[in-house]
Coordinates of C-alpha atoms and ligand atoms in Angstrom, one line a residue:
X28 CA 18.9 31.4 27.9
X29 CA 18.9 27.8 29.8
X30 CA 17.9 26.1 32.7
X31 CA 15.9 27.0 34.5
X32 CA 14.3 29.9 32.1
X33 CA 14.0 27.3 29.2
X34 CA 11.5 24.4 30.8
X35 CA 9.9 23.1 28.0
X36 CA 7.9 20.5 29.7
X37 CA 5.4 23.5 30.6
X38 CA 4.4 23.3 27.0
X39 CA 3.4 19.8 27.6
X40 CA 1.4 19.7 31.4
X41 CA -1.7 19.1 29.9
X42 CA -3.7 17.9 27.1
X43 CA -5.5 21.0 26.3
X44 CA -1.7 22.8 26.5
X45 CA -0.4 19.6 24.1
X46 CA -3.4 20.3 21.5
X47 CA -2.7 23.9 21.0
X48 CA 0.5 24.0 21.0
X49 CA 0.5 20.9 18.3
X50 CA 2.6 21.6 15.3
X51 CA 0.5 19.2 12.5
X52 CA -2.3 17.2 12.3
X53 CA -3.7 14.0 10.8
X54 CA -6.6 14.5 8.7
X55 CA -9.5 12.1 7.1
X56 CA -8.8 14.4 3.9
X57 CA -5.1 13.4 3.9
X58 CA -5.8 10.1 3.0
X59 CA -6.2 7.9 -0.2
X60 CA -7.6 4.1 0.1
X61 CA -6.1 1.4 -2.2
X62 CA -8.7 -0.8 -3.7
X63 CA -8.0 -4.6 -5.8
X64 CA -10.8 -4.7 -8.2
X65 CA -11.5 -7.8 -10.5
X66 CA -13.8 -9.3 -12.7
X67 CA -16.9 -11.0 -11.8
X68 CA -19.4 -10.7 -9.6
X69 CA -20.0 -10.8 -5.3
X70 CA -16.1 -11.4 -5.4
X71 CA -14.3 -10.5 -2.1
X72 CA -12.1 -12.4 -2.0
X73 CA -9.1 -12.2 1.2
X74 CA -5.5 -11.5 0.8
X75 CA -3.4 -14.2 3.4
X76 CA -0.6 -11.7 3.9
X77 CA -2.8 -8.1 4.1
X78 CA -5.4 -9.1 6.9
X79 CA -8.2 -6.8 6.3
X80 CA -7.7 -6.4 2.7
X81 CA -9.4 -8.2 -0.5
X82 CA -10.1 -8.5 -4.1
X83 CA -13.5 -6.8 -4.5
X84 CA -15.4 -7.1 -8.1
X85 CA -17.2 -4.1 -9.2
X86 CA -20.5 -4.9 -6.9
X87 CA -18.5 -5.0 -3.9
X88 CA -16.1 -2.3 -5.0
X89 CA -19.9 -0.5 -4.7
X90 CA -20.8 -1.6 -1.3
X91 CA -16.8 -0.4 0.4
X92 CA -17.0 2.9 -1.4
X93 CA -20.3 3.7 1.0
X94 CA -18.7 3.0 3.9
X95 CA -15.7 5.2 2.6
X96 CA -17.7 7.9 1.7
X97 CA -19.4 8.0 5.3
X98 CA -16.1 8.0 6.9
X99 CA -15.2 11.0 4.5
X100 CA -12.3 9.5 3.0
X101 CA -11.7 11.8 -0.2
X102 CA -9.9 9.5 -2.7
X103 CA -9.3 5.7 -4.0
X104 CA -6.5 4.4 -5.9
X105 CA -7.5 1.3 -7.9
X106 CA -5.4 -1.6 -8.8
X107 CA -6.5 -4.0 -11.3
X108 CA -6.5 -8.0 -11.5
X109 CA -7.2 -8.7 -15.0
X110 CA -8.9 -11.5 -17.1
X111 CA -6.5 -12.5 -18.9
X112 CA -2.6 -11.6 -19.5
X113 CA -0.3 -11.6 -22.3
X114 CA 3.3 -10.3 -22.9
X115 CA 2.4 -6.3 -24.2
X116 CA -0.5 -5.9 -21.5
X117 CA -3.1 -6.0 -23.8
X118 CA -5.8 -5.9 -20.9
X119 CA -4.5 -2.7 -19.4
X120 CA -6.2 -0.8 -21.7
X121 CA -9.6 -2.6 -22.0
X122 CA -12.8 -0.7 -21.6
X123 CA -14.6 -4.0 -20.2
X124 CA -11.5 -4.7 -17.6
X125 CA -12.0 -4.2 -13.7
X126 CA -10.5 -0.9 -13.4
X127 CA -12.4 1.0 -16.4
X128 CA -15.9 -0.6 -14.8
X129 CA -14.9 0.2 -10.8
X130 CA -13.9 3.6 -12.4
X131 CA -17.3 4.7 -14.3
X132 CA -19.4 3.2 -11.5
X133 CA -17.6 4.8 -8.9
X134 CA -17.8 8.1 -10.6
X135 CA -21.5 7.6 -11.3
X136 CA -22.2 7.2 -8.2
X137 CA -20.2 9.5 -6.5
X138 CA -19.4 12.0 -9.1
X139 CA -17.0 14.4 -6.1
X140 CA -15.4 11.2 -5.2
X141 CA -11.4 11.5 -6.9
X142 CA -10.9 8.3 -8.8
X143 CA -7.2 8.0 -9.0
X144 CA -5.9 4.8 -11.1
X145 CA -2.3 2.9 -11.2
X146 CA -1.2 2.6 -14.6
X147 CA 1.3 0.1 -15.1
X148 CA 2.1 -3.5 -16.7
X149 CA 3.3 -6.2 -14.3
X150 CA -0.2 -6.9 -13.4
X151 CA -1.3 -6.9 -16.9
X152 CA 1.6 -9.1 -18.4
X153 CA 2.4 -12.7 -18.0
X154 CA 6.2 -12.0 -17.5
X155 CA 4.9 -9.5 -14.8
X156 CA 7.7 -7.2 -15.5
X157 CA 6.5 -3.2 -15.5
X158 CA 7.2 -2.9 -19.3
X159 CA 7.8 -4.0 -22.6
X160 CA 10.6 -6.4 -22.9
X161 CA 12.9 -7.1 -25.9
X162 CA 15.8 -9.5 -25.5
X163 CA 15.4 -10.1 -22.1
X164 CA 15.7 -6.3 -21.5
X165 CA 12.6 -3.7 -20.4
X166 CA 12.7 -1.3 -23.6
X167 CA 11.6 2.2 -22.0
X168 CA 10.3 3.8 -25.0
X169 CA 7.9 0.9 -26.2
X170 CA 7.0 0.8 -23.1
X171 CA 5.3 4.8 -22.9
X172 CA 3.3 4.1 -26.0
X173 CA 1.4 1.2 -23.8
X174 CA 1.6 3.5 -20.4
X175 CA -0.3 5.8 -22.6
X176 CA -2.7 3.9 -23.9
X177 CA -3.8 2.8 -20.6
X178 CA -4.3 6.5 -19.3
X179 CA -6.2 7.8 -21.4
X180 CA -8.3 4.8 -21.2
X181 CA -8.5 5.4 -17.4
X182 CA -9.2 8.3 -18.1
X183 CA -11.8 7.7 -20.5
X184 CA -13.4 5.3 -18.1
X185 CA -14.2 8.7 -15.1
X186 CA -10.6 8.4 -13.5
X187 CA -9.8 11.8 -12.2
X188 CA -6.1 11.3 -11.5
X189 CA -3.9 8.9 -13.4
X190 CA -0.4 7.3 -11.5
X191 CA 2.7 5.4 -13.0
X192 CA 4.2 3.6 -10.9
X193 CA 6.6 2.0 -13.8
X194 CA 9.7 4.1 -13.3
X195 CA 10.3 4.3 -16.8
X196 CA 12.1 7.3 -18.1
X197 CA 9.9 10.0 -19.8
X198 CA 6.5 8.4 -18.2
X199 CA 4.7 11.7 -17.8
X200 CA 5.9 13.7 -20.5
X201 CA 4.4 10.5 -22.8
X202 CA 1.2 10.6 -20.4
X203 CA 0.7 14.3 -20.7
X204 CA 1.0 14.5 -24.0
X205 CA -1.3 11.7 -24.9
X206 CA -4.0 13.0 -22.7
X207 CA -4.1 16.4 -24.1
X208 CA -4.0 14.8 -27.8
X209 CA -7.7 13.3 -25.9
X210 CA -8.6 16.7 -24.8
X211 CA -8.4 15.3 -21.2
X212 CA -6.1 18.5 -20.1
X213 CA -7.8 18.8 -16.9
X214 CA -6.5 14.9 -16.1
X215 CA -4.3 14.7 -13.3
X216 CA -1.3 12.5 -13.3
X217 CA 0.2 11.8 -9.9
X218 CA 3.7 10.0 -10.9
X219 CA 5.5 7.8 -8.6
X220 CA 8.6 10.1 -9.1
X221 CA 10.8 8.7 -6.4
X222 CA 10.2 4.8 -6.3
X223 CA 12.5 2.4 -4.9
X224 CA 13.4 -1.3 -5.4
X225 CA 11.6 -2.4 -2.0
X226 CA 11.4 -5.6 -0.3
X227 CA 8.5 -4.2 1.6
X228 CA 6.1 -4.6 -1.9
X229 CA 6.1 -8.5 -1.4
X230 CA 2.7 -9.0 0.1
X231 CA 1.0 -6.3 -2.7
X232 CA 2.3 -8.9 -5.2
X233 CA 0.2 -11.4 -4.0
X234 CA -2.7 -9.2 -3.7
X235 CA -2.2 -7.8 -7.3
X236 CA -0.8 -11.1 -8.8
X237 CA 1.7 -9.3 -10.4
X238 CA 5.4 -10.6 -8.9
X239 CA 7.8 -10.5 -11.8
X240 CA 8.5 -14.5 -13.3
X241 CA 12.5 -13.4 -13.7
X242 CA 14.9 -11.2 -12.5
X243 CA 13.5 -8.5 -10.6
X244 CA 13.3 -4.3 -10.7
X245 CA 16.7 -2.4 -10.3
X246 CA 16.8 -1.4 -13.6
X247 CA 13.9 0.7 -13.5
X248 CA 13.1 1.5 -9.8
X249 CA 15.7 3.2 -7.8
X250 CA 18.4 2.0 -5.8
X251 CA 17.4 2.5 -2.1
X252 CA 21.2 3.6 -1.1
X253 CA 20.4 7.0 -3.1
X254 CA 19.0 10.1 -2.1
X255 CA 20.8 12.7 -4.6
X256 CA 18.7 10.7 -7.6
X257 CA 15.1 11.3 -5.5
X258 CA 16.1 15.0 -6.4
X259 CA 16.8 13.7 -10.4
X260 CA 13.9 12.1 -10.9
X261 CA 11.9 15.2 -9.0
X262 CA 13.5 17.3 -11.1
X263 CA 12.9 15.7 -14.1
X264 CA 8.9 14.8 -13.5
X265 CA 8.0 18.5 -12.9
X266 CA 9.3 19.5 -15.6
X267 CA 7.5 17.3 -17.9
X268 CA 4.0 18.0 -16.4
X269 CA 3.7 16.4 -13.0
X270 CA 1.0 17.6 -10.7
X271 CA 1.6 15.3 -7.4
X272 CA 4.8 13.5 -6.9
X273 CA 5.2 10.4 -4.7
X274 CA 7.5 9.1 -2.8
X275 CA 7.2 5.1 -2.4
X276 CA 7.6 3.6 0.3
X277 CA 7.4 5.8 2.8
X278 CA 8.1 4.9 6.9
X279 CA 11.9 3.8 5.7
X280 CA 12.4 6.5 3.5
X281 CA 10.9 9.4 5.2
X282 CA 14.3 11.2 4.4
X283 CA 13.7 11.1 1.0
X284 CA 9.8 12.5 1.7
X285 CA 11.4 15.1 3.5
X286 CA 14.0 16.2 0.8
X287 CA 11.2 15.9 -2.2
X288 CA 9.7 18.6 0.0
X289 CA 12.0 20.8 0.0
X290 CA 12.4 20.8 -3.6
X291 CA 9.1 21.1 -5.2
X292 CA 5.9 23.7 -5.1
X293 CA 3.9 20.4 -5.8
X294 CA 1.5 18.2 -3.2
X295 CA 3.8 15.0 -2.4
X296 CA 2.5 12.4 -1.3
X297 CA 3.6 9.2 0.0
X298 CA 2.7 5.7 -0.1
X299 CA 2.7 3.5 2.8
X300 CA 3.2 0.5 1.4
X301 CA 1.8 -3.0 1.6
X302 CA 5.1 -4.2 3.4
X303 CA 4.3 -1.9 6.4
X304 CA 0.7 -2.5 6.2
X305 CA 1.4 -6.4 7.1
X306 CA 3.9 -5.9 9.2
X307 CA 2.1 -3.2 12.2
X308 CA -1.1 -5.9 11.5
X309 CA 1.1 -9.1 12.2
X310 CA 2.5 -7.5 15.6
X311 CA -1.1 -6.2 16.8
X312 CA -2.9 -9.7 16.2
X313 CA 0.2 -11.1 18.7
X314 CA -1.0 -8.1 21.0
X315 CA 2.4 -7.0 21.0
X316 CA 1.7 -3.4 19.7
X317 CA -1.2 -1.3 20.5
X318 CA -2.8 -1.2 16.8
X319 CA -4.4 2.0 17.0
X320 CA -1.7 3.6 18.4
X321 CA 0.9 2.5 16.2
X322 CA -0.6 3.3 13.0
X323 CA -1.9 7.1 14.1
X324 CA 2.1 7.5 15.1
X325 CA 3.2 6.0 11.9
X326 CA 0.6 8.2 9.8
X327 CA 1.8 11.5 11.6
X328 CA 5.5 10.8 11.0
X329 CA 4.8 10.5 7.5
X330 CA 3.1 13.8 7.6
X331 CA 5.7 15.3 10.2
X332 CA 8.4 14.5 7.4
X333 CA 6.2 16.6 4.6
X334 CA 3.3 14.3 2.7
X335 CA 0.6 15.7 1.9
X336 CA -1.1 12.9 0.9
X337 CA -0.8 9.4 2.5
X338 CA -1.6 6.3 0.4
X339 CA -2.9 3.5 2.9
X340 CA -4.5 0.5 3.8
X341 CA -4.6 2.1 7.3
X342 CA -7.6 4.6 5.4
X343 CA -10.4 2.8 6.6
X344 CA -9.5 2.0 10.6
X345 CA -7.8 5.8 10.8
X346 CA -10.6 7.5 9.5
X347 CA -12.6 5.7 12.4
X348 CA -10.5 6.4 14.5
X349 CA -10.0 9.9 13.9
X350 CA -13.3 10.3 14.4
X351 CA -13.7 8.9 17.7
X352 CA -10.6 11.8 18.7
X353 CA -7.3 10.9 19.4
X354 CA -5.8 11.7 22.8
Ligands
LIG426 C1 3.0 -1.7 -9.6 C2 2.9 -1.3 -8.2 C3 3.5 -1.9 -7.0 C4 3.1 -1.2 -5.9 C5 2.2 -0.2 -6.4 N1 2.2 -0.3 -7.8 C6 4.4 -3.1 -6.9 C7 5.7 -3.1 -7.5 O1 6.3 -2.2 -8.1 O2 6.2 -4.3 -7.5 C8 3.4 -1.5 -4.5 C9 2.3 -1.1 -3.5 C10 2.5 -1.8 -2.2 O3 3.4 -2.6 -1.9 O4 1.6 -1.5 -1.3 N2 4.1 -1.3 -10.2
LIG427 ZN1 4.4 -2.3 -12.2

């Protein structure tokens, strides 16, 4: 069969025809909203290179999650800007630190709403480096005792969902296992399996204070020429427990979202990152992309390629807009 059987353009003459015949579909419930939370009180405070994005303390983490919850957005991840730093992280795991307090008030208010947290060092540590570091080096396995410590304090604190993002070896094993020591076995951890070395974090570092003060990443996030490793790390993070695995960023590695796919029973889900965010919002203030537009595409391609989960600062505006329909 060809031309002129084959016309599939008829699948397309009008919008009613384009709906049905629609392969996938962006949901509200896809979605999970980053949130900077600090100390103190009526904080909300803007970040120059994430237009649209702040540092909210507790009270005002409070006041957004309303809005969120009326837009039906399902999930938060929370970020933390600490007190006070030192060079093992110390406030990563304090009970009195923004994340634990946004955490429990969240969850007290809105028990069904799914509290995820990043757990991590560089914004806890003054070197701002995602571990422990001996001689100059990050140590991995010093490292997991911290990482754990700072779950199960999450944890402790309401958070439903716990997520390295260190891309230190043997992160969720070390996670699991010191959760279930807690009895917190119905904890989720969502790991940031497949996480590259990415230009496109710059403007999160500003917003999370947390830009390394030497060197940078590459030895513990990935190398962004490899894919066959995405499948190595996969591999290795279901086996020691993982229940979501992430793929990070996401719109220039929607390859790699598609392969982690294909090789896991799992929920992926991938995170559009701060990069991206700034970019689509620096074009549309110059009116030279359609905003709305844009971002809707952007979401469904990261869908298309196999998320289940997008993590974006996009939540907010495509929930609205979702609402209103999209053509
Ligand atoms: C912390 C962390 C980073 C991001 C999420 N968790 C930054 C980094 O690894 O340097 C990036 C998020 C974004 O850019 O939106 N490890
Ligand atoms: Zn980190």
């Amino acid at each position: 069969m060809g031309f002129p059987q084959e016309r599939p353009r008829r699948l397309r003459r009008t919008g009613t025809l384009r709906r049905m015949v629609q392969e996938i579909r962006l949901a509200v419930t896809d979605l999970i909203y980053p949130l900077f939370v600090v100390n103190g009180r009526n904080v909300k405070k803007p970040i120059d290179s994430m237009p649209g994005v702040y540092q909210l303390s507790v009270d005002n983490v409070l006041k957004e999650m309303k809005e969120i919850r009326a837009l039906g957005i399902p999930a938060v991840i929370l970020f933390g800007i600490p007190a006070y730093k030192d060079a093992v992280g110390t406030s990563a795991y304090d009970p009195g630190e923004a994340v634990q307090r946004s955490a429990r008030a969240i969850k007290e208010k809105w028990p069904e709403v799914i509290v995820i947290t990043d757990v991590c060092l560089c914004e806890y540590t003054d070197h701002g480096h995602c571990g422990i570091i001996r001689d100059g080096e990050i140590v991995n396995d010093s490292s997991l005792e911290v990482l754990a410590k700072i779950a199960v304090s999450h944890v402790s604190a309401g958070a439903d969902i716990v997520a390295p993002s260190d891309m230190m070896d043997g992160r969720v094993a070390a996670l699991r296992s010191a959760l279930d020591r807690e009895n917190f076995e119905h904890a989720l951890i969502m790991s940031y399996t497949v996480k590259y070395a990415s230009t496109f974090y710059g403007p999160f570092r500003e917003a999370a204070g947390s830009a390394p003060r030497f060197g940078d990443r590459r030895s513990y996030q990935m190398n962004p020429a490899n894919s066959r490793e995405a499948l190595r790390e996969v591999s290795q993070d279901l086996m020691e427990g993982a229940d979501i695995v992430m793929v990070k960023p996401a719109l220039s590695y929607l390859d790699i979202v598609r392969a982690v796919k294909e090789n896991t029973c799992t929920p992926v889900a991938a995170f559009n990152v701060s990069g991206e965010y700034s970019m689509v919002k620096a074009a549309a203030s110059r009116g030279w992309i359609d905003e709305k537009s844009v971002v809707l595409e952007q979401l469904l391609s990261i869908k298309r390629a196999g998320a289940d989960l997008i993590i974006t600062y996009h939540a907010r505006e495509a929930a609205r807009w979702l609402m209103e329909g999209v053509d």
